[in-house]
Coordinates of C-alpha atoms and ligand atoms in Angstrom, one line a residue:
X1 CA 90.7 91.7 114.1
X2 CA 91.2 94.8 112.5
X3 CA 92.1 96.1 109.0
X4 CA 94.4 99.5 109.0
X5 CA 95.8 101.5 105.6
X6 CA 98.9 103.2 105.3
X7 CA 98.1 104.0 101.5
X8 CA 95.9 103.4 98.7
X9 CA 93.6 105.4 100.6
X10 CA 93.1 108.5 99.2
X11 CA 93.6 107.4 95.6
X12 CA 95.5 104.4 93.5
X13 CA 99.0 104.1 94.9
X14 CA 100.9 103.5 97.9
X15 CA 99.0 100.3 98.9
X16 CA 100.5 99.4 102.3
X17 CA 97.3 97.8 105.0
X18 CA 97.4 96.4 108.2
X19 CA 95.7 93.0 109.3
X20 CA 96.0 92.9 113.0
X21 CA 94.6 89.9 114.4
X22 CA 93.0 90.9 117.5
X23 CA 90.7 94.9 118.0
X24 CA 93.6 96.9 119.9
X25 CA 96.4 95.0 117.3
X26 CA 98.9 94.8 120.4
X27 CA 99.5 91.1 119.5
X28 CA 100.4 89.9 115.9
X29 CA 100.0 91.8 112.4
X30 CA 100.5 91.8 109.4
X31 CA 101.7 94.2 106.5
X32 CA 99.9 93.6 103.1
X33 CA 102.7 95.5 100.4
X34 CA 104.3 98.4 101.2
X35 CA 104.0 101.1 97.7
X36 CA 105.5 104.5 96.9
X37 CA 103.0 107.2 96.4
X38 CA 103.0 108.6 93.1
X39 CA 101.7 111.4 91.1
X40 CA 99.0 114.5 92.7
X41 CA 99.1 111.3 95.8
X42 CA 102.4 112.4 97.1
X43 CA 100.7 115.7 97.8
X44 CA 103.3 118.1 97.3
X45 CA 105.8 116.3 100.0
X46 CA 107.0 113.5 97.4
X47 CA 110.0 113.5 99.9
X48 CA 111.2 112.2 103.1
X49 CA 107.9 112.6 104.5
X50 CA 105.7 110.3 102.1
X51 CA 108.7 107.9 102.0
X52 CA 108.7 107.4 106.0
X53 CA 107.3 104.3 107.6
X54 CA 105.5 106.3 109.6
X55 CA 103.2 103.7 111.7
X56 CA 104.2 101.4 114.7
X57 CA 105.9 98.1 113.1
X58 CA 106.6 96.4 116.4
X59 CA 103.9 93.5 116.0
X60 CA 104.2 92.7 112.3
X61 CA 105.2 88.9 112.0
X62 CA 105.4 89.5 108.6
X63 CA 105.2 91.7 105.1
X64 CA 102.8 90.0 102.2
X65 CA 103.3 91.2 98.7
X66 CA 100.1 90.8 96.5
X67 CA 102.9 91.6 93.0
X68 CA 105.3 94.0 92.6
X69 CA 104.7 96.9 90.9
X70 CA 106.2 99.9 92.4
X71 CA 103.0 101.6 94.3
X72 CA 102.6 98.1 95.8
X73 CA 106.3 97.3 96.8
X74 CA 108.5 100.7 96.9
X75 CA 108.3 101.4 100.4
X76 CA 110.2 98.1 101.4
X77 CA 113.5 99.4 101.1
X78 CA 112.1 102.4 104.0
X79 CA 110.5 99.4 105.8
X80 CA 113.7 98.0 106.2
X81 CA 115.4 100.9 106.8
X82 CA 113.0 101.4 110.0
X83 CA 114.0 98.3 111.5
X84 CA 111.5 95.4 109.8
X85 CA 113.7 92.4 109.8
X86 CA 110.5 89.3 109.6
X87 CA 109.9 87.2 106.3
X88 CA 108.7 88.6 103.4
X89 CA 105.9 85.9 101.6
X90 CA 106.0 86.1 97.9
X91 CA 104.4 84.2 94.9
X92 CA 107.7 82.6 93.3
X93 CA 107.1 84.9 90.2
X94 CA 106.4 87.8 92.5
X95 CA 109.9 86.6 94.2
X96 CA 111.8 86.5 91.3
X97 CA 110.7 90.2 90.0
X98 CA 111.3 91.8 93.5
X99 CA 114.8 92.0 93.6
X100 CA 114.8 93.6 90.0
X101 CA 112.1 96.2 91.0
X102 CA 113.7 97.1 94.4
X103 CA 117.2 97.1 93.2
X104 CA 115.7 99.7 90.1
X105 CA 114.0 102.1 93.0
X106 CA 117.3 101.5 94.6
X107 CA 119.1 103.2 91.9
X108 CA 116.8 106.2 91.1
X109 CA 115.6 107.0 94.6
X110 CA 117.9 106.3 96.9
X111 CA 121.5 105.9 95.9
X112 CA 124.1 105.1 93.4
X113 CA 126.7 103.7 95.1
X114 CA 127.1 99.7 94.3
X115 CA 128.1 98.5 97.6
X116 CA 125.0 99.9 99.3
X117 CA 122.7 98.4 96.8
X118 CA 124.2 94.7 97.4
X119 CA 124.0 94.9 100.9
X120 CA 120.9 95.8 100.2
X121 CA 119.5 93.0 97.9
X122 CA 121.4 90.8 100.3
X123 CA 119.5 91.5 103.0
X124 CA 116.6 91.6 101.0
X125 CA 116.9 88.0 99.7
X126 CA 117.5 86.6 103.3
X127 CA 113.6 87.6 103.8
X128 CA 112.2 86.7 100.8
X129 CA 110.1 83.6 101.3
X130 CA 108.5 82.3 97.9
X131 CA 105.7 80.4 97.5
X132 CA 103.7 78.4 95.4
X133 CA 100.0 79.2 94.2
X134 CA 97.0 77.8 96.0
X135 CA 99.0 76.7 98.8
X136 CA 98.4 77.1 102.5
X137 CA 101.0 78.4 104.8
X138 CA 101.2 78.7 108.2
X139 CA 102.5 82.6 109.3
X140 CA 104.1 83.0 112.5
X141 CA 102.3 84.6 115.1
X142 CA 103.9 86.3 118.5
X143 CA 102.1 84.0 121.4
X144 CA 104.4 84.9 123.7
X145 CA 102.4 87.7 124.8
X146 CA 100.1 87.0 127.3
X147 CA 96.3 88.0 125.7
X148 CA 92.8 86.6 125.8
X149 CA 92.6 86.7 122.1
X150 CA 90.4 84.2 120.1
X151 CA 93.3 83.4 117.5
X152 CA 95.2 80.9 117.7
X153 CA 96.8 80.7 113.9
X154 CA 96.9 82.4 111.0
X155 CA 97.4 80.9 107.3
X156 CA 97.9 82.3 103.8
X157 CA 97.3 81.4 100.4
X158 CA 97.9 83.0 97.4
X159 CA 95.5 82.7 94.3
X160 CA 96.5 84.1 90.5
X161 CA 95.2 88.2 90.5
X162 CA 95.8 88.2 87.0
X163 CA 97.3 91.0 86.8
X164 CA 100.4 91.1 86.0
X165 CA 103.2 87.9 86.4
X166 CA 103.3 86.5 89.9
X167 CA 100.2 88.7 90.7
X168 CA 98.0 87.4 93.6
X169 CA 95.2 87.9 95.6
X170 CA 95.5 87.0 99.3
X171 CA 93.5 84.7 101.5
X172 CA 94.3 85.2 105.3
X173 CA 92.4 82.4 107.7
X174 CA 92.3 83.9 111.6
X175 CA 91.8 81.0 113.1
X176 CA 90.3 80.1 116.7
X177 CA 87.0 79.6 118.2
X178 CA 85.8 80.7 114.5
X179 CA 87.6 80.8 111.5
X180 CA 87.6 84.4 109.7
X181 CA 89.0 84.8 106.2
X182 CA 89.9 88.1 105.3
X183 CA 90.5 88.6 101.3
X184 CA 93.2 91.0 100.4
X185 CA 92.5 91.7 96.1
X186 CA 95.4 93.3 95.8
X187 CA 95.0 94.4 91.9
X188 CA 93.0 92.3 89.9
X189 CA 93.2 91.6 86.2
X190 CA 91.1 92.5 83.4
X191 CA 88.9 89.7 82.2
X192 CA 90.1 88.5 78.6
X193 CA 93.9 90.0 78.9
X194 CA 96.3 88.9 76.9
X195 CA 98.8 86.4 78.6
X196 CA 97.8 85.7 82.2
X197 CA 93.8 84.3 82.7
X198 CA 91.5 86.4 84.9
X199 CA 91.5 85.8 88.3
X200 CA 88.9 83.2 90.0
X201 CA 87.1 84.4 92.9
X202 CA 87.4 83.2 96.2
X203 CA 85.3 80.7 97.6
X204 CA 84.9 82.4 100.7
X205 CA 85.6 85.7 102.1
X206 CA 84.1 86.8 105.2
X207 CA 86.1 90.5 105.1
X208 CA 87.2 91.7 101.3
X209 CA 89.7 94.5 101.0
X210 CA 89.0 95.0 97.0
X211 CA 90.6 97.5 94.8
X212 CA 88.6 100.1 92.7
X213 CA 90.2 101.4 90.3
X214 CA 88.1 101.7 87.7
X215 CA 85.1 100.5 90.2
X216 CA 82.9 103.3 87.7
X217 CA 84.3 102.3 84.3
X218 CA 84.0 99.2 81.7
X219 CA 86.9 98.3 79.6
X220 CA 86.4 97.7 75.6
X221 CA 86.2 94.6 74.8
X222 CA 89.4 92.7 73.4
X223 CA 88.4 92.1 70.0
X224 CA 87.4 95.5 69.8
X225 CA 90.7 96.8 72.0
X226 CA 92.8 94.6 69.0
X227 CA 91.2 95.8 66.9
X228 CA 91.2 99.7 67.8
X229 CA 95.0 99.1 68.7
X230 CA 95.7 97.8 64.9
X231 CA 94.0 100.5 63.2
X232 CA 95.1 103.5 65.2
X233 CA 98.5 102.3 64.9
X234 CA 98.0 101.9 61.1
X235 CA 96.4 105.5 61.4
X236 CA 99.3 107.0 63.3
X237 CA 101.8 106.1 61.2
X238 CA 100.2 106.7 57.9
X239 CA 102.5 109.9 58.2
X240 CA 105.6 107.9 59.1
X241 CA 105.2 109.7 62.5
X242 CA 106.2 107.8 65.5
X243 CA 104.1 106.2 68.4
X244 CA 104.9 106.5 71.7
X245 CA 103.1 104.2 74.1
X246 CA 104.2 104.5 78.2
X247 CA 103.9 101.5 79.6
X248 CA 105.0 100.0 83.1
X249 CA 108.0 98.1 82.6
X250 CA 105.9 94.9 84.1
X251 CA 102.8 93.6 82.7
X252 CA 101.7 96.4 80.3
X253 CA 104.9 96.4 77.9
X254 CA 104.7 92.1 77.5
X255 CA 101.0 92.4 76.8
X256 CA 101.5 95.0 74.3
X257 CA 104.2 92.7 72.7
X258 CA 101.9 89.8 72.9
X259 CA 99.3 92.1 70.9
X260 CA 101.6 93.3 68.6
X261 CA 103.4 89.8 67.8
X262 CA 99.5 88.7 66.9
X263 CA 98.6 91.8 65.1
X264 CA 101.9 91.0 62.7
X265 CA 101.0 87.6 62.6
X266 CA 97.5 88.2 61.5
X267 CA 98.7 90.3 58.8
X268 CA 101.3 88.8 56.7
X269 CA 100.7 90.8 53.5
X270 CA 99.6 93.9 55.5
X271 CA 103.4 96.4 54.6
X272 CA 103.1 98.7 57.4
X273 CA 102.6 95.5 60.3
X274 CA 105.9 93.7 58.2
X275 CA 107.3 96.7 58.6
X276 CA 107.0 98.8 61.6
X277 CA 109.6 98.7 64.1
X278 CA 108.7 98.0 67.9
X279 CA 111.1 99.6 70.1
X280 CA 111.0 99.0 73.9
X281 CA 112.9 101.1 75.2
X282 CA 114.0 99.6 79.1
X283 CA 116.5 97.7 80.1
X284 CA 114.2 97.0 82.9
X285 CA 111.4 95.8 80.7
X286 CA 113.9 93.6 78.7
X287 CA 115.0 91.5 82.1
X288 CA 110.6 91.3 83.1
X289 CA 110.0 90.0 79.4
X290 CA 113.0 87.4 80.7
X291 CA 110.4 86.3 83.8
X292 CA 107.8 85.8 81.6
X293 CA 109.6 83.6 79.9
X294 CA 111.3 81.9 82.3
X295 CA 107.5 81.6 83.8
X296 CA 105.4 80.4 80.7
X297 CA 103.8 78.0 83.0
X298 CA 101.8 80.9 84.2
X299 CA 100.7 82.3 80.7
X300 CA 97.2 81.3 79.6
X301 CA 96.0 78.4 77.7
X302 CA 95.3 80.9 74.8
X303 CA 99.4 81.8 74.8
X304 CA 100.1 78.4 75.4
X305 CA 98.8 77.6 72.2
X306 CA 100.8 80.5 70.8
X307 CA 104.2 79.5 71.9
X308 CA 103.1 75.6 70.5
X309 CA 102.4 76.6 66.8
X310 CA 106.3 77.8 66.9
X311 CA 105.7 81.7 67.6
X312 CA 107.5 83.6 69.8
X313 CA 104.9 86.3 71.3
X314 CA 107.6 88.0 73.6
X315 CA 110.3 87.9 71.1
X316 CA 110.1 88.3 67.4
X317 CA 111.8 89.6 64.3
X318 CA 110.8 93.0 64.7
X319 CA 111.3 94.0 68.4
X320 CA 114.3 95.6 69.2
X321 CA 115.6 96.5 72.6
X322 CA 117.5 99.4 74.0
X323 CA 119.8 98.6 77.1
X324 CA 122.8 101.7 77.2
X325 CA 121.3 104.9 77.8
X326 CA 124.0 105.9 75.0
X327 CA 121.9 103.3 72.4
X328 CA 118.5 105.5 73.7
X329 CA 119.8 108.8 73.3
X330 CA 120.9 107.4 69.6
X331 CA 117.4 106.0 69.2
X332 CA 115.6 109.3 69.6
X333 CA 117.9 110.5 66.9
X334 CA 117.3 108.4 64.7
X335 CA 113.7 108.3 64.9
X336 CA 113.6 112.2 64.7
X337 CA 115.4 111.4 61.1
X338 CA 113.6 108.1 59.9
X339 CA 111.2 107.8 57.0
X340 CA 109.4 104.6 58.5
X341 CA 106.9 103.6 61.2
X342 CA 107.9 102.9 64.8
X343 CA 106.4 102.1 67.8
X344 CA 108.2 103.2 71.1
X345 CA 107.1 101.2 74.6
X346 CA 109.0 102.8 77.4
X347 CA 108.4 103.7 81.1
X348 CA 107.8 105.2 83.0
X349 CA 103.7 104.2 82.7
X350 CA 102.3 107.7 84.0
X351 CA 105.4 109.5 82.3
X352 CA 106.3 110.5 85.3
X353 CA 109.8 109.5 84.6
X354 CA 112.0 106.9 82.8
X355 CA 113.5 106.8 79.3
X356 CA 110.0 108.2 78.2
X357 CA 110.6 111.4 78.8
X358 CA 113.4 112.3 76.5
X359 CA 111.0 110.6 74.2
X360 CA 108.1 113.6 75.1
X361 CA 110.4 115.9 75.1
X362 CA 111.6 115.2 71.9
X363 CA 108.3 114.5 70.4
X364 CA 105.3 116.0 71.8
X365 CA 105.7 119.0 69.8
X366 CA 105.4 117.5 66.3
X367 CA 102.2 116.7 64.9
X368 CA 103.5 113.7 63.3
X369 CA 104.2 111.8 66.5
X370 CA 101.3 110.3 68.3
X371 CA 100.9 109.0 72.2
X372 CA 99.1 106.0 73.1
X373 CA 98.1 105.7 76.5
X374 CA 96.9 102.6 77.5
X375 CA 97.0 102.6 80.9
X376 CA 95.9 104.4 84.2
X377 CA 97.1 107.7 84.5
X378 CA 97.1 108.4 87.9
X379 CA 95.8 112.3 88.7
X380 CA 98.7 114.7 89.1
X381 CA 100.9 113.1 87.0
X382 CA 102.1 114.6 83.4
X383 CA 100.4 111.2 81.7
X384 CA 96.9 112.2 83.1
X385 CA 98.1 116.0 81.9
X386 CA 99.1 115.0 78.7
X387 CA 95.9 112.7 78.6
X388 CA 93.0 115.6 79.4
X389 CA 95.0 118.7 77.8
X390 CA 96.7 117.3 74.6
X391 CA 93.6 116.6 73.1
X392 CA 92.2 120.4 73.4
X393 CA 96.0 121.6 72.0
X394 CA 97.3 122.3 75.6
X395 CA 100.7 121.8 77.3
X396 CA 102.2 119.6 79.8
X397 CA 105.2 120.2 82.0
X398 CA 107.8 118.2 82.6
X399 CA 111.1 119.0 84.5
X400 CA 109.8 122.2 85.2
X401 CA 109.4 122.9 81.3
X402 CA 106.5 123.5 79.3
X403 CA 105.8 121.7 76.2
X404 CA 103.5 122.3 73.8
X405 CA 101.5 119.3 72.8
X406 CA 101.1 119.3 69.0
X407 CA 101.5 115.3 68.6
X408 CA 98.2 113.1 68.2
X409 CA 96.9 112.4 72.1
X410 CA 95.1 108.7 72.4
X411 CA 93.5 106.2 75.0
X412 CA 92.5 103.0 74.5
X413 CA 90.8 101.8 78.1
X414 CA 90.4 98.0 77.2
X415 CA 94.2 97.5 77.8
X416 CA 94.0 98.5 81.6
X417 CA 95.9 95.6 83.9
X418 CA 92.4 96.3 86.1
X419 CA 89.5 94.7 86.6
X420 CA 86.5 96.7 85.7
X421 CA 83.2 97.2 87.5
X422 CA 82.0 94.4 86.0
X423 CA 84.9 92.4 87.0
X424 CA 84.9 93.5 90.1
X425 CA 81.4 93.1 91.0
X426 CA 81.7 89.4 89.3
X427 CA 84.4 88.6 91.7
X428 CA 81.9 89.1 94.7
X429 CA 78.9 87.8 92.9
X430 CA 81.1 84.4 92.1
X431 CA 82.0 83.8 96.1
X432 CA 79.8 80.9 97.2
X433 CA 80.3 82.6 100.8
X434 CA 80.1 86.0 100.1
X435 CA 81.8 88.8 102.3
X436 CA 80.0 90.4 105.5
X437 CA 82.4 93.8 105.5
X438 CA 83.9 94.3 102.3
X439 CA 86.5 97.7 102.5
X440 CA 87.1 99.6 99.3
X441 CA 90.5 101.2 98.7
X442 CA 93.0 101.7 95.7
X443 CA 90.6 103.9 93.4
X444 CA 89.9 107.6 92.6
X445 CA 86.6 108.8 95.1
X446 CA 84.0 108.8 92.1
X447 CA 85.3 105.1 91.5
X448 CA 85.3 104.0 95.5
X449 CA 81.7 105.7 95.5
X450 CA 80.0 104.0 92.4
X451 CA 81.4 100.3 93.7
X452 CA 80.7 100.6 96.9
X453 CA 76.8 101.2 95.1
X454 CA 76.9 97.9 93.3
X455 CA 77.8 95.9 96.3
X456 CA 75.0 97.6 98.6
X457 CA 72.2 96.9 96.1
X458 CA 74.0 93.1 95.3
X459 CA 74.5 92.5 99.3
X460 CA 71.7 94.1 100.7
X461 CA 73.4 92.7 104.0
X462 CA 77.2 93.5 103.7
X463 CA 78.5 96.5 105.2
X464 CA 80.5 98.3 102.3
X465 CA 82.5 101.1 103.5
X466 CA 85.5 103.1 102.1
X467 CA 88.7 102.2 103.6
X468 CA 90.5 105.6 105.3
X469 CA 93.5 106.3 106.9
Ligands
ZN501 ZN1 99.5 96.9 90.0
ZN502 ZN1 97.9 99.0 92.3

């Protein structure tokens, strides 16, 4: 077999890889997602170029979708566009949340026109093929062409990433002569999260693709994340100034609500937590807080527990959402008038688009307001900009105009949907069979490098390399 990347190379996002079965991969492959680039990754040519399918995808049997944020799944609509017309395997969550994502890039990168977009999501739906956790699947393989290969069938299971709803991490058996598994991480979840538990590791991976990015950093830990999260909040609006957190419309924006609802909970007698508004600001986010509830099977026992003493952690008393972009343009007024805390969750997560903007626009200049990032900001995008330069009283441009940044610039790391090193070394350390060729992708080059070091000094053995294109 062989492993090829056509993203998540160079950097975090557009994660699209290759698992051909046999060395010259003139049989039977297989695509692992299929993201959009984002941010300084698009280098220069966000356009046609960077959208193109832009490798052979004449032997794929199949596209596998680890979850569905947008650097993992954007490209499909292109894929399908070039011609790909096989089965698309999905977690049922991950099923359920694709149409929503794709029919969202649909809209902003692609095309307006109705019609289009339900043809689209029509044909879309025809190769969606859910299915369940920890279950083994058999994937079809082209053995019509005559070959001397050594594999004779190829399975899949997903296992929970983690990361955010429907999130997986892939197990691919080649099997023939010898069985091979070959783990795909996909992104893996932060130990301790709120809402979904941490991902398991395998029992057995002969080849891991893994993820790195933050394969150099260690996430606070949640009590002290909570805890940092309630009092810079507290601090931030002690001036009645509002707080602008980008999130991703999927997994960031729920947690934060499930934070939040626990935060207000926790402090009954506390007036700014009973009072402070919590604005998410996406009608996109409003229908993925819908999955999560439709899927509270898949929530932890620790939100389990939640939802069983009566509370409602993804919708409570003091959340309000904003669907018309009339309502959001009224929002922003308002909260430029207001005399009273509010927090504002909106995307896009790297504020590299989205509702958030007007939101920046609006409010980066005033030294009341105050940004939260909680996330990853990807390099090249105005979120990383915003994130290095606010702080020393710089300026970040976004549609082409500069902004002063006089608002109050903040990070708290402990949120990240990601694994840390830790995490990610665990998840090797806690295979029973542990990997012979582990790849590194998804992570910035100081992250790839530093991971790659923990592996080489835990599996003396294992050949570690850096995935490239
Ligand atoms: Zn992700
Ligand atoms: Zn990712």
């Amino acid at each position: 077999m062989r492993i090829l990347h056509h993203g998540a190379v160079n950097g975090v996002t557009g994660s699209c890889h290759q698992l051909d079965v046999n060395e010259s991969g003139a049989i039977s492959s297989y695509l692992i997602d299929c993201g959009l680039f984002q941010g300084a990754e698009t280098a220069g040519n966000a356009s046609a170029k960077q959208l193109q399918i832009d490798f052979d995808i004449s032997t794929i049997q199949a596209l596998v979708v680890t979850h569905c944020h947008i650097d993992h799944v954007g490209r499909i609509p292109y894929l399908i566009a070039a011609g790909f017309d096989k089965p698309i395997y999905a977690t049922e969550a991950t099923a359920a949340l694709l149409p929503l994502v794709i029919e969202d890039a649909l809209k902003i990168g692609v095309t307006r026109d109705k019609a289009l977009i339900a043809a689209f999501l029509a044909k879309l739906a025809s190769l969606i093929v859910p299915v369940k956790y920890h279950q083994w699947i058999a994937l079809p393989l082209n053995l019509t062409v005559k070959h001397k290969q050594d594999v004779s069938a190829v399975k899949l299971k997903f296992k929970p990433a983690g990361h955010i709803l429907g999130s997986a991490y892939i197990e691919f058996d080649l099997i023939g002569k010898a069985k091979h598994r070959v783990v795909f991480s996909g992104d893996l979840g932060a130990t301790y999260a709120p809402l979904l538990a941490s991902p398991r590791s395998p029992y057995r991976a002969d080849t891991l693709v893994i993820e790195s990015t933050y394969g150099d950093k260690n996430h606070q830990g949640r009590k002290h994340r909570s805890k940092l999260l309630k009092q810079l909040i507290e601090k931030c609006v002690a001036d009645k100034g509002v707080v602008l957190i980008p999130a991703f419309s999927i997994g960031r924006t729920q947690e934060l609500l499930y934070e939040f609802e626990q935060i207000i909970a926790k402090n009954q007698h506390n007036a700014i937590w009973q009072q402070i508004d919590i604005i998410v600001d996406s009608p996109m986010a409003a229908k993925f807080t819908q999955k999560y509830l439709e899927f509270q099977a898949l929530w932890d026992s620790e939100a389990k527990r939640v939802v069983n003493k009566g509370r409602h952690p993804l919708d409570f008393e003091q959340l309000y959402t904003i669907d018309s972009h009339q309502d959001h343009l009224a929002v922003i007024n308002y909260l430029s008038s207001r005399n009273k805390p509010a927090i504002v969750i909106a995307a896009s997560g790297m504020c590299s688009g989205g509702r958030m903007m007007n939101y920046l626009k609006r409010f980066l200049t005033e030294p009341t307001a105050d940004v939260l990032f909680v996330g990853y900001q990807a390099n090249g995008t105005p979120g990383r900009d915003i994130q290095t330069y606010g702080p020393k009283g710089g300026y970040v441009v976004l549609d082409e105009e500069r902004i002063d940044i006089k608002a109050g610039i903040h990070t708290i790391s402990g949120y990240s949907a990601h694994a840390d090193q830790t995490n990610l070394v665990n998840f090797v350390k806690r295979m029973h069979h542990k990997p012979k060729h582990i790849r590194i992708v998804h992570g910035d080059e100081d992250a790839k490098l530093a991971l790659a070091d923990k592996y080489r000094q835990l599996l003396p053995e294992c050949e570690v390399v850096i995935g490239k294109a």
